[in-house]
CSV table of C-alpha atoms in Angstrom, one decimal:
chain,number,residue,atom,x,y,z
A,1,UNK,CA,0.0,0.0,0.0
A,2,UNK,CA,1.3,3.4,-1.0
A,3,UNK,CA,1.7,5.7,2.0
A,4,UNK,CA,2.2,9.5,1.7
A,5,UNK,CA,4.0,9.6,5.0
A,6,UNK,CA,5.4,7.2,7.6
A,7,UNK,CA,5.2,7.7,11.4
A,8,UNK,CA,7.8,5.8,13.4
A,9,UNK,CA,6.4,5.4,16.9
A,10,UNK,CA,8.4,2.3,17.8
A,11,UNK,CA,9.5,2.1,21.4
A,12,UNK,CA,7.1,4.8,22.4
A,13,UNK,CA,4.4,4.3,25.1
A,14,UNK,CA,0.9,5.5,25.1
A,15,UNK,CA,-0.2,8.3,24.4
A,16,UNK,CA,2.8,9.1,22.1
A,17,UNK,CA,1.9,6.9,19.2
A,18,UNK,CA,-1.5,8.7,18.9
A,19,UNK,CA,0.0,12.1,19.5
A,20,UNK,CA,2.5,11.6,16.7
A,21,UNK,CA,-0.1,10.1,14.4
A,22,UNK,CA,-2.5,13.0,14.9
A,23,UNK,CA,0.3,15.5,14.2
A,24,UNK,CA,1.3,13.8,11.0
A,25,UNK,CA,-2.3,13.4,9.9
A,26,UNK,CA,-2.9,17.2,10.2
A,27,UNK,CA,-0.3,17.6,7.4
A,28,UNK,CA,-2.0,15.3,5.0
A,29,UNK,CA,-4.8,15.9,2.5
A,30,UNK,CA,-8.1,14.0,2.5
A,31,UNK,CA,-7.7,10.7,0.8
A,32,UNK,CA,-3.9,10.4,1.5
A,33,UNK,CA,-2.6,7.4,3.5
A,34,UNK,CA,-0.5,7.5,6.6
A,35,UNK,CA,1.6,4.5,7.7
A,36,UNK,CA,2.3,4.1,11.4
A,37,UNK,CA,4.8,1.7,13.0
A,38,UNK,CA,4.4,1.1,16.8
A,39,UNK,CA,5.4,-1.4,19.4
A,40,UNK,CA,3.0,-0.5,22.2
A,41,UNK,CA,0.3,-3.2,22.2
A,42,UNK,CA,-2.4,-0.7,23.2
A,43,UNK,CA,-1.9,1.2,20.0
A,44,UNK,CA,-4.0,-1.3,18.1
A,45,UNK,CA,-7.3,-0.6,19.9
A,46,UNK,CA,-6.5,3.1,20.4
A,47,UNK,CA,-5.6,3.8,16.8
A,48,UNK,CA,-8.7,2.0,15.5
A,49,UNK,CA,-11.0,4.0,17.9
A,50,UNK,CA,-9.2,7.3,17.2
A,51,UNK,CA,-9.4,6.8,13.4
A,52,UNK,CA,-13.1,6.0,13.7
A,53,UNK,CA,-13.9,9.0,15.9
A,54,UNK,CA,-11.9,11.3,13.6
A,55,UNK,CA,-13.7,10.1,10.5
A,56,UNK,CA,-10.5,8.4,9.1
A,57,UNK,CA,-10.4,4.9,7.7
A,58,UNK,CA,-8.1,2.2,9.2
A,59,UNK,CA,-7.4,0.3,5.9
A,60,UNK,CA,-5.0,-2.4,7.0
A,61,UNK,CA,-2.9,-3.5,10.0
A,62,UNK,CA,-0.3,-6.2,10.3
A,63,UNK,CA,2.2,-7.5,12.8
A,64,UNK,CA,5.8,-8.0,11.8
A,65,UNK,CA,8.1,-9.4,14.5
A,66,UNK,CA,6.7,-7.3,17.4
A,67,UNK,CA,6.2,-4.2,15.2
A,68,UNK,CA,2.5,-3.2,14.6
A,69,UNK,CA,1.9,-1.5,11.3
A,70,UNK,CA,-1.1,0.5,10.4
A,71,UNK,CA,-2.4,2.2,7.3
A,72,UNK,CA,-4.9,5.0,7.9
A,73,UNK,CA,-6.6,7.0,5.1
A,74,UNK,CA,-7.4,10.6,6.0
A,75,UNK,CA,-11.1,11.3,6.0
B,1,UNK,CA,-2.1,23.6,39.9
B,2,UNK,CA,-0.1,20.5,40.8
B,3,UNK,CA,-0.5,17.1,39.4
B,4,UNK,CA,-0.2,14.4,42.1
B,5,UNK,CA,0.5,10.7,41.7
B,6,UNK,CA,-1.9,8.4,43.5
B,7,UNK,CA,-1.2,4.8,44.2
B,8,UNK,CA,-3.6,1.8,44.0
B,9,UNK,CA,-3.2,1.4,47.7
B,10,UNK,CA,-4.5,5.0,48.3
B,11,UNK,CA,-7.4,4.3,45.9
B,12,UNK,CA,-8.1,1.0,47.7
B,13,UNK,CA,-8.5,3.0,51.0
B,14,UNK,CA,-11.1,5.2,49.3
B,15,UNK,CA,-13.0,2.2,48.1
B,16,UNK,CA,-13.0,0.5,51.5
B,17,UNK,CA,-13.8,3.8,53.4
B,18,UNK,CA,-16.6,4.5,50.9
B,19,UNK,CA,-15.2,8.0,50.3
B,20,UNK,CA,-16.8,10.3,47.7
B,21,UNK,CA,-14.4,10.4,44.7
B,22,UNK,CA,-14.4,11.3,41.0
B,23,UNK,CA,-12.8,9.2,38.3
B,24,UNK,CA,-12.0,10.6,34.9
B,25,UNK,CA,-11.4,7.4,32.9
B,26,UNK,CA,-9.6,8.2,29.6
B,27,UNK,CA,-9.6,4.7,28.2
B,28,UNK,CA,-11.7,3.5,25.2
B,29,UNK,CA,-15.4,3.4,25.8
B,30,UNK,CA,-15.5,-0.4,25.4
B,31,UNK,CA,-12.8,-0.9,28.0
B,32,UNK,CA,-14.5,1.4,30.5
B,33,UNK,CA,-17.9,-0.3,30.0
B,34,UNK,CA,-16.3,-3.7,30.5
B,35,UNK,CA,-14.3,-2.9,33.7
B,36,UNK,CA,-13.6,0.1,35.9
B,37,UNK,CA,-12.6,1.0,39.4
B,38,UNK,CA,-15.7,0.3,41.4
B,39,UNK,CA,-16.5,2.5,44.5
B,40,UNK,CA,-19.8,2.9,46.3
B,41,UNK,CA,-19.6,6.7,46.3
B,42,UNK,CA,-17.5,7.1,43.2
B,43,UNK,CA,-18.7,9.2,40.2
B,44,UNK,CA,-17.3,8.7,36.8
B,45,UNK,CA,-16.8,10.4,33.4
B,46,UNK,CA,-15.4,8.5,30.5
B,47,UNK,CA,-13.8,10.0,27.4
B,48,UNK,CA,-10.9,8.5,25.5
B,49,UNK,CA,-7.7,10.5,25.9
B,50,UNK,CA,-7.3,10.9,22.1
B,51,UNK,CA,-10.5,13.0,22.1
B,52,UNK,CA,-8.7,15.5,24.3
B,53,UNK,CA,-5.5,16.0,22.4
B,54,UNK,CA,-6.6,19.5,21.3
B,55,UNK,CA,-7.4,20.4,24.9
B,56,UNK,CA,-9.7,19.7,27.8
B,57,UNK,CA,-12.0,22.7,27.5
B,58,UNK,CA,-14.8,20.4,26.2
B,59,UNK,CA,-14.9,18.5,29.4
B,60,UNK,CA,-14.3,21.2,32.0
B,61,UNK,CA,-18.0,21.4,32.9
B,62,UNK,CA,-18.0,17.6,33.6
B,63,UNK,CA,-15.3,17.8,36.2
B,64,UNK,CA,-16.4,18.6,39.8
B,65,UNK,CA,-14.5,21.1,41.9
B,66,UNK,CA,-15.8,19.9,45.2
B,67,UNK,CA,-14.4,16.4,45.0
B,68,UNK,CA,-11.0,14.8,44.6
B,69,UNK,CA,-10.4,13.9,41.0
B,70,UNK,CA,-8.4,11.0,39.7
B,71,UNK,CA,-7.4,10.5,36.0
B,72,UNK,CA,-7.2,6.9,35.0
B,73,UNK,CA,-5.9,5.1,31.9
B,74,UNK,CA,-4.6,1.6,31.0
B,75,UNK,CA,-1.0,2.0,31.8
B,76,UNK,CA,-0.4,5.6,33.2
B,77,UNK,CA,1.0,7.6,30.3
B,78,UNK,CA,-2.2,9.1,28.9
B,79,UNK,CA,-3.6,9.9,32.4
B,80,UNK,CA,-0.5,11.9,33.2
B,81,UNK,CA,-0.9,13.9,29.9
B,82,UNK,CA,-4.6,14.6,30.6
B,83,UNK,CA,-4.0,15.4,34.3
B,84,UNK,CA,-1.4,18.0,33.1
B,85,UNK,CA,-3.9,19.5,30.7
B,86,UNK,CA,-6.4,19.8,33.5
B,87,UNK,CA,-3.8,21.3,35.8
B,88,UNK,CA,-3.0,23.9,33.2
B,89,UNK,CA,-6.7,24.7,33.0
B,90,UNK,CA,-6.6,25.4,36.8
B,91,UNK,CA,-7.7,22.1,38.3
B,92,UNK,CA,-6.0,20.1,41.0
B,93,UNK,CA,-6.1,16.5,40.0
B,94,UNK,CA,-4.2,13.2,40.5
B,95,UNK,CA,-3.3,10.3,38.1
B,96,UNK,CA,-3.3,6.6,38.9
B,97,UNK,CA,0.3,5.3,39.2
B,98,UNK,CA,0.6,2.4,36.8
B,99,UNK,CA,-2.9,2.7,35.5
B,100,UNK,CA,-5.5,0.0,35.5
B,101,UNK,CA,-2.7,-2.5,35.1
B,102,UNK,CA,-1.5,-1.7,38.6
B,103,UNK,CA,-5.0,-1.5,39.9
B,104,UNK,CA,-5.7,-5.0,38.7
B,105,UNK,CA,-2.6,-6.3,40.5
B,106,UNK,CA,-3.0,-4.5,43.8
B,107,UNK,CA,-3.5,-6.8,46.8
B,108,UNK,CA,-4.7,-5.6,50.2
B,109,UNK,CA,-4.0,-7.9,53.1
B,110,UNK,CA,-6.6,-8.0,55.9
B,111,UNK,CA,-6.4,-9.9,59.1
B,112,UNK,CA,-9.6,-12.0,59.3
B,113,UNK,CA,-9.1,-13.4,62.7
B,114,UNK,CA,-7.0,-15.5,65.1
B,115,UNK,CA,-6.6,-19.3,65.2
B,116,UNK,CA,-7.4,-21.2,68.4
B,117,UNK,CA,-3.8,-22.2,69.2
B,118,UNK,CA,-2.3,-18.9,68.2
B,119,UNK,CA,-1.7,-17.8,64.6
B,120,UNK,CA,-3.8,-15.8,62.2
B,121,UNK,CA,-5.6,-16.1,58.9
B,122,UNK,CA,-5.2,-13.2,56.4
B,123,UNK,CA,-7.3,-12.5,53.3
B,124,UNK,CA,-5.6,-10.8,50.4
B,125,UNK,CA,-8.3,-8.7,48.6
B,126,UNK,CA,-7.6,-8.0,44.9
B,127,UNK,CA,-10.1,-5.2,44.6
B,128,UNK,CA,-9.4,-4.6,40.9
B,129,UNK,CA,-10.4,-8.1,39.9
B,130,UNK,CA,-12.5,-9.4,42.8
B,131,UNK,CA,-10.0,-12.3,43.6
B,132,UNK,CA,-9.5,-13.4,47.2
B,133,UNK,CA,-6.5,-15.4,48.4
B,134,UNK,CA,-5.5,-16.5,51.8
B,135,UNK,CA,-2.5,-17.0,54.2
B,136,UNK,CA,-2.8,-19.2,57.2
B,137,UNK,CA,-0.1,-18.6,59.7
B,138,UNK,CA,0.9,-20.6,62.8
B,139,UNK,CA,4.1,-20.9,64.7
B,140,UNK,CA,6.3,-19.4,62.1
B,141,UNK,CA,4.8,-21.5,59.3
B,142,UNK,CA,2.5,-20.2,56.5
B,143,UNK,CA,0.1,-21.8,54.0
B,144,UNK,CA,-1.2,-20.0,51.0
B,145,UNK,CA,-4.5,-20.7,49.3
B,146,UNK,CA,-5.6,-19.6,45.8
B,147,UNK,CA,-2.7,-17.2,45.3
B,148,UNK,CA,-2.6,-14.7,42.4
B,149,UNK,CA,0.4,-14.4,40.1
B,150,UNK,CA,1.7,-11.5,42.2
B,151,UNK,CA,3.9,-14.0,44.1
B,152,UNK,CA,6.2,-11.4,45.7
B,153,UNK,CA,3.4,-9.9,47.7
B,154,UNK,CA,2.9,-13.2,49.6
B,155,UNK,CA,6.6,-14.0,49.9
B,156,UNK,CA,7.3,-10.4,51.2
B,157,UNK,CA,4.3,-10.6,53.6
B,158,UNK,CA,5.4,-13.9,55.0
B,159,UNK,CA,8.9,-12.5,55.5
B,160,UNK,CA,7.6,-9.5,57.2
B,161,UNK,CA,5.9,-11.6,59.8
B,162,UNK,CA,8.8,-14.1,60.0
B,163,UNK,CA,6.8,-17.0,58.6
B,164,UNK,CA,8.1,-19.7,56.3
B,165,UNK,CA,5.8,-20.7,53.5
B,166,UNK,CA,5.6,-24.5,53.7
B,167,UNK,CA,2.3,-25.4,51.9
B,168,UNK,CA,0.6,-23.9,48.9
B,169,UNK,CA,-2.9,-24.9,47.7
B,170,UNK,CA,-5.3,-24.2,44.9
B,171,UNK,CA,-9.0,-25.1,45.6
B,172,UNK,CA,-9.4,-25.8,41.9
B,173,UNK,CA,-7.9,-25.1,38.5
B,174,UNK,CA,-8.7,-21.4,38.0
B,175,UNK,CA,-10.1,-20.0,34.8
B,176,UNK,CA,-10.3,-16.3,35.6
B,177,UNK,CA,-6.8,-15.6,36.9
B,178,UNK,CA,-3.3,-17.1,36.7
B,179,UNK,CA,-2.3,-18.9,39.8
B,180,UNK,CA,1.0,-18.1,41.5
B,181,UNK,CA,0.9,-21.4,43.4
B,182,UNK,CA,3.4,-23.3,41.4
B,183,UNK,CA,5.9,-20.4,41.3
B,184,UNK,CA,5.6,-19.7,45.1
B,185,UNK,CA,6.1,-23.4,45.8
B,186,UNK,CA,9.2,-23.5,43.6
B,187,UNK,CA,10.7,-20.4,45.1
B,188,UNK,CA,10.1,-21.4,48.8
B,189,UNK,CA,10.5,-25.2,48.4
B,190,UNK,CA,6.9,-25.5,49.7
B,191,UNK,CA,4.6,-28.4,48.8
B,192,UNK,CA,2.1,-27.5,46.1
B,193,UNK,CA,-1.3,-29.2,46.4
B,194,UNK,CA,-4.0,-29.5,43.7
B,195,UNK,CA,-7.2,-31.5,43.4
B,196,UNK,CA,-6.1,-34.4,41.1
B,197,UNK,CA,-9.4,-34.3,39.1
B,198,UNK,CA,-8.6,-30.8,38.0
B,199,UNK,CA,-5.0,-31.6,37.4
B,200,UNK,CA,-5.3,-34.4,34.9
B,201,UNK,CA,-3.5,-32.4,32.2
B,202,UNK,CA,-0.9,-30.5,34.3
B,203,UNK,CA,2.7,-30.7,33.2
B,204,UNK,CA,4.3,-30.4,36.6
B,205,UNK,CA,4.7,-32.2,39.9
B,206,UNK,CA,2.1,-31.7,42.7
B,207,UNK,CA,0.7,-33.4,45.7
B,208,UNK,CA,-2.8,-34.8,45.3
B,209,UNK,CA,-5.4,-33.1,47.5
B,210,UNK,CA,-8.1,-35.7,48.2
B,211,UNK,CA,-11.3,-35.6,50.3
B,212,UNK,CA,-10.3,-35.8,53.9
B,213,UNK,CA,-6.6,-34.7,53.4
B,214,UNK,CA,-5.3,-33.2,56.6
B,215,UNK,CA,-2.4,-30.8,56.5
B,216,UNK,CA,-0.9,-29.3,59.7
B,217,UNK,CA,0.6,-25.8,59.6
B,218,UNK,CA,3.0,-25.0,62.4
B,219,UNK,CA,3.7,-27.1,65.4
B,220,UNK,CA,0.3,-26.5,66.9
B,221,UNK,CA,-2.5,-28.3,65.2
B,222,UNK,CA,-4.0,-25.9,62.7
B,223,UNK,CA,-5.6,-28.4,60.5
B,224,UNK,CA,-6.5,-27.6,56.9
B,225,UNK,CA,-9.1,-30.2,56.2
B,226,UNK,CA,-10.1,-30.8,52.5
B,227,UNK,CA,-13.7,-31.4,51.6
B,228,UNK,CA,-14.4,-32.5,48.0
B,229,UNK,CA,-17.1,-30.2,46.6
B,230,UNK,CA,-17.3,-30.6,42.8
B,231,UNK,CA,-19.5,-28.5,40.6
B,232,UNK,CA,-17.7,-25.3,39.6
B,233,UNK,CA,-15.0,-27.7,38.4
B,234,UNK,CA,-14.9,-31.5,38.8
B,235,UNK,CA,-12.0,-31.2,41.3
B,236,UNK,CA,-13.2,-28.2,43.3
B,237,UNK,CA,-12.2,-28.6,46.9
B,238,UNK,CA,-13.2,-26.7,50.0
B,239,UNK,CA,-11.0,-26.3,53.1
B,240,UNK,CA,-12.0,-26.2,56.7
B,241,UNK,CA,-9.3,-24.4,58.6
B,242,UNK,CA,-9.1,-24.6,62.4
B,243,UNK,CA,-12.7,-25.8,62.6
B,244,UNK,CA,-13.6,-22.1,62.2
B,245,UNK,CA,-13.2,-21.1,58.6
B,246,UNK,CA,-14.6,-22.5,55.4
B,247,UNK,CA,-12.5,-21.6,52.4
B,248,UNK,CA,-15.1,-22.3,49.7
B,249,UNK,CA,-13.1,-21.5,46.6
B,250,UNK,CA,-15.4,-20.8,43.7
B,251,UNK,CA,-18.1,-23.1,45.0
B,252,UNK,CA,-20.0,-20.7,47.2
B,253,UNK,CA,-19.7,-16.9,47.3
B,254,UNK,CA,-21.4,-14.4,49.6
B,255,UNK,CA,-24.1,-13.3,47.3
B,256,UNK,CA,-23.9,-15.9,44.5
B,257,UNK,CA,-22.7,-19.5,43.7
B,258,UNK,CA,-20.1,-20.9,41.4
B,259,UNK,CA,-20.9,-21.4,37.7
B,260,UNK,CA,-20.3,-24.9,36.3
B,261,UNK,CA,-19.5,-24.1,32.7
B,262,UNK,CA,-15.9,-22.7,32.7
B,263,UNK,CA,-14.3,-26.0,32.2
B,264,UNK,CA,-16.9,-26.7,29.6
B,265,UNK,CA,-19.3,-29.2,31.2
B,266,UNK,CA,-22.2,-27.2,32.7
B,267,UNK,CA,-24.9,-29.9,32.2
B,268,UNK,CA,-22.7,-32.7,33.5
B,269,UNK,CA,-21.8,-30.9,36.7
B,270,UNK,CA,-25.1,-29.4,37.8
B,271,UNK,CA,-25.9,-32.4,39.9
B,272,UNK,CA,-22.4,-32.2,41.6
B,273,UNK,CA,-22.8,-28.5,42.3
B,274,UNK,CA,-26.2,-29.1,43.8
B,275,UNK,CA,-25.0,-32.0,46.0
B,276,UNK,CA,-22.0,-29.9,47.2
B,277,UNK,CA,-24.1,-26.9,48.1
B,278,UNK,CA,-27.3,-28.5,49.3
B,279,UNK,CA,-25.9,-31.7,50.9
B,280,UNK,CA,-22.2,-31.6,51.7
B,281,UNK,CA,-22.3,-27.9,52.9
B,282,UNK,CA,-25.5,-28.5,54.9
B,283,UNK,CA,-23.7,-31.1,57.0
B,284,UNK,CA,-21.2,-28.5,58.2
B,285,UNK,CA,-21.5,-26.2,61.2
B,286,UNK,CA,-23.4,-23.1,60.5
B,287,UNK,CA,-20.9,-21.2,62.7
B,288,UNK,CA,-18.1,-21.7,60.1
B,289,UNK,CA,-17.1,-18.4,58.5
B,290,UNK,CA,-17.2,-18.7,54.7
B,291,UNK,CA,-14.1,-17.2,53.0
B,292,UNK,CA,-14.6,-17.5,49.2
B,293,UNK,CA,-12.1,-17.1,46.4
B,294,UNK,CA,-14.0,-14.1,44.8
B,295,UNK,CA,-16.4,-11.3,45.3
B,296,UNK,CA,-18.5,-9.9,42.4
B,297,UNK,CA,-20.0,-6.7,43.8
B,298,UNK,CA,-18.9,-4.2,46.4
B,299,UNK,CA,-22.0,-5.0,48.6
B,300,UNK,CA,-20.2,-8.3,49.4
B,301,UNK,CA,-17.5,-6.4,51.3
B,302,UNK,CA,-17.7,-5.9,55.0
B,303,UNK,CA,-17.0,-2.6,56.8
B,304,UNK,CA,-13.3,-3.4,57.1
B,305,UNK,CA,-13.0,-4.4,53.5
B,306,UNK,CA,-13.0,-8.1,54.1
B,307,UNK,CA,-15.2,-10.6,52.4
B,308,UNK,CA,-16.5,-13.1,55.0
B,309,UNK,CA,-19.9,-14.3,56.3
B,310,UNK,CA,-21.2,-17.1,58.6
B,311,UNK,CA,-22.4,-20.2,56.7
B,312,UNK,CA,-25.7,-20.0,58.6
B,313,UNK,CA,-26.3,-16.5,57.3
B,314,UNK,CA,-25.6,-17.6,53.7
B,315,UNK,CA,-28.1,-20.5,54.1
B,316,UNK,CA,-30.7,-17.9,55.0
B,317,UNK,CA,-29.8,-15.1,52.6
B,318,UNK,CA,-27.9,-16.4,49.5
B,319,UNK,CA,-30.5,-17.0,46.8
B,320,UNK,CA,-28.3,-19.7,45.2
B,321,UNK,CA,-28.7,-21.9,48.4
B,322,UNK,CA,-32.4,-21.4,48.5
B,323,UNK,CA,-33.8,-22.9,45.3
B,324,UNK,CA,-35.9,-25.9,46.2
B,325,UNK,CA,-36.8,-27.0,42.7
B,326,UNK,CA,-33.9,-28.9,41.1
B,327,UNK,CA,-35.1,-27.9,37.6
B,328,UNK,CA,-35.1,-24.2,38.5
B,329,UNK,CA,-31.6,-24.7,39.9
B,330,UNK,CA,-30.4,-26.4,36.8
B,331,UNK,CA,-31.7,-23.6,34.6
B,332,UNK,CA,-30.1,-20.9,36.8
B,333,UNK,CA,-26.6,-22.4,36.5
B,334,UNK,CA,-26.8,-23.5,32.9
B,335,UNK,CA,-28.9,-20.9,31.0
B,336,UNK,CA,-28.3,-17.2,30.4
B,337,UNK,CA,-24.9,-17.3,32.0
B,338,UNK,CA,-22.9,-14.1,32.1
B,339,UNK,CA,-20.1,-13.8,29.5
B,340,UNK,CA,-17.0,-16.0,30.3
B,341,UNK,CA,-13.9,-14.4,31.8
B,342,UNK,CA,-11.4,-12.9,29.4
B,343,UNK,CA,-9.1,-15.5,27.8
B,344,UNK,CA,-10.4,-18.2,30.2
B,345,UNK,CA,-9.2,-21.1,28.1
B,346,UNK,CA,-5.6,-19.7,27.8
B,347,UNK,CA,-5.7,-19.0,31.6
B,348,UNK,CA,-6.6,-22.6,32.3
B,349,UNK,CA,-3.8,-23.8,30.0
B,350,UNK,CA,-1.3,-21.5,31.8
B,351,UNK,CA,-2.4,-22.9,35.1
B,352,UNK,CA,-1.9,-26.4,33.8
B,353,UNK,CA,1.6,-25.5,32.7
B,354,UNK,CA,0.8,-26.2,29.1
B,355,UNK,CA,1.7,-22.6,27.9
B,356,UNK,CA,4.1,-20.1,29.4
B,357,UNK,CA,3.1,-16.6,28.4
B,358,UNK,CA,5.4,-13.7,29.4
B,359,UNK,CA,4.3,-11.2,32.1
B,360,UNK,CA,2.8,-8.7,29.7
B,361,UNK,CA,0.8,-11.4,28.0
B,362,UNK,CA,-0.4,-12.7,31.4
B,363,UNK,CA,-1.5,-9.2,32.4
B,364,UNK,CA,-3.4,-8.9,29.2
B,365,UNK,CA,-5.1,-12.3,29.7
B,366,UNK,CA,-6.4,-11.2,33.1
B,367,UNK,CA,-7.9,-7.9,32.1
B,368,UNK,CA,-11.5,-7.4,33.2
B,369,UNK,CA,-13.7,-8.8,35.9
B,370,UNK,CA,-13.6,-12.4,37.2
B,371,UNK,CA,-17.1,-13.6,36.2
B,372,UNK,CA,-17.0,-16.9,38.1
B,373,UNK,CA,-20.5,-16.8,39.6
B,374,UNK,CA,-24.1,-17.1,38.8
B,375,UNK,CA,-26.7,-15.2,40.8
């Protein structure tokens, strides 16, 4: 999946993955995709809920040797 | 205004003293709905922290100024951030140190009473999850029953009262929390006892706890007498300690009774559960003080925070002990049961020694209430 921007939140604890994601998202245009890498397990539920409440679309997420990867399309 | 850290121990005091208190829970709505810090005089407001990243103005009118306010999240980080926002907005608030993770693991030891030949029995109340475990102490020796995985709490407590842990018991194979029994036994070279019918698949050594087993703690005769009481699980065993206390495991609670479905065999075990509660327990002295392995609601706590009631009182007041019709009883314990505890199959497998999840995974498996009862 083609991402416009990548946020590296690996090694960061809650709330930093969401804080960084939100900041990066502000710089994108509607329809563009943000890729997020995190290691905090809680990021999964929080990013999904945050995307939903902000009108964004969580398109895909996968787990690669302890790194959680997310692709969120700006709404 | 200053942001203050508040520990689980301080929060536990507020629960037990029934203090008025306000909790701003900044976890996801689903997590809050499923499980929160319960307090009789607590008020709550829930909004996920990520809704507040642009500021807390939107919730300022929801936060009282005449009550202590605690911000709570899963692991601490987000609650510190939100507490700082509130502080910048002029409020004086605290955050929960370690978040709900720490709350779930906090144990509060309470002295339940003295034993006849000297010695004491302590109840360890795990307020965050409703789990109760016990330490029987006599003459420098200690026995632990239904311990949680926070093994250091028991070992440190035994050290603090100069007691050596010699016996560790589980009343049954738990499905709602990970037992610390095996680890404590290994660390202290104590004997680990399990009911063999629940232990058919365990991968480690244990001593078989049979009906009528007598174990003496200390040099004085503080007998722990095992009474086979199947139903919640096929091996479930009750202990009579010092002819005074009935450690009922998950068979009988203060306001409810054990559910027979967590090991998968509700229909098969209904008759066993009925016989244990309506026959075997009926033959015991009504003066025995029932000490269960769980509480479900705060009303089950006594004034001092303990969970204990005379068997005779439970025969009179506990609905689950007063259903005459066997068919009505069968329906109660097999139909419309509450949801099962989080990850209960994995928890059972961990307690059997079949899987060995790391600490973080164990924590995650235990999230949420215990749900071992039917009412």
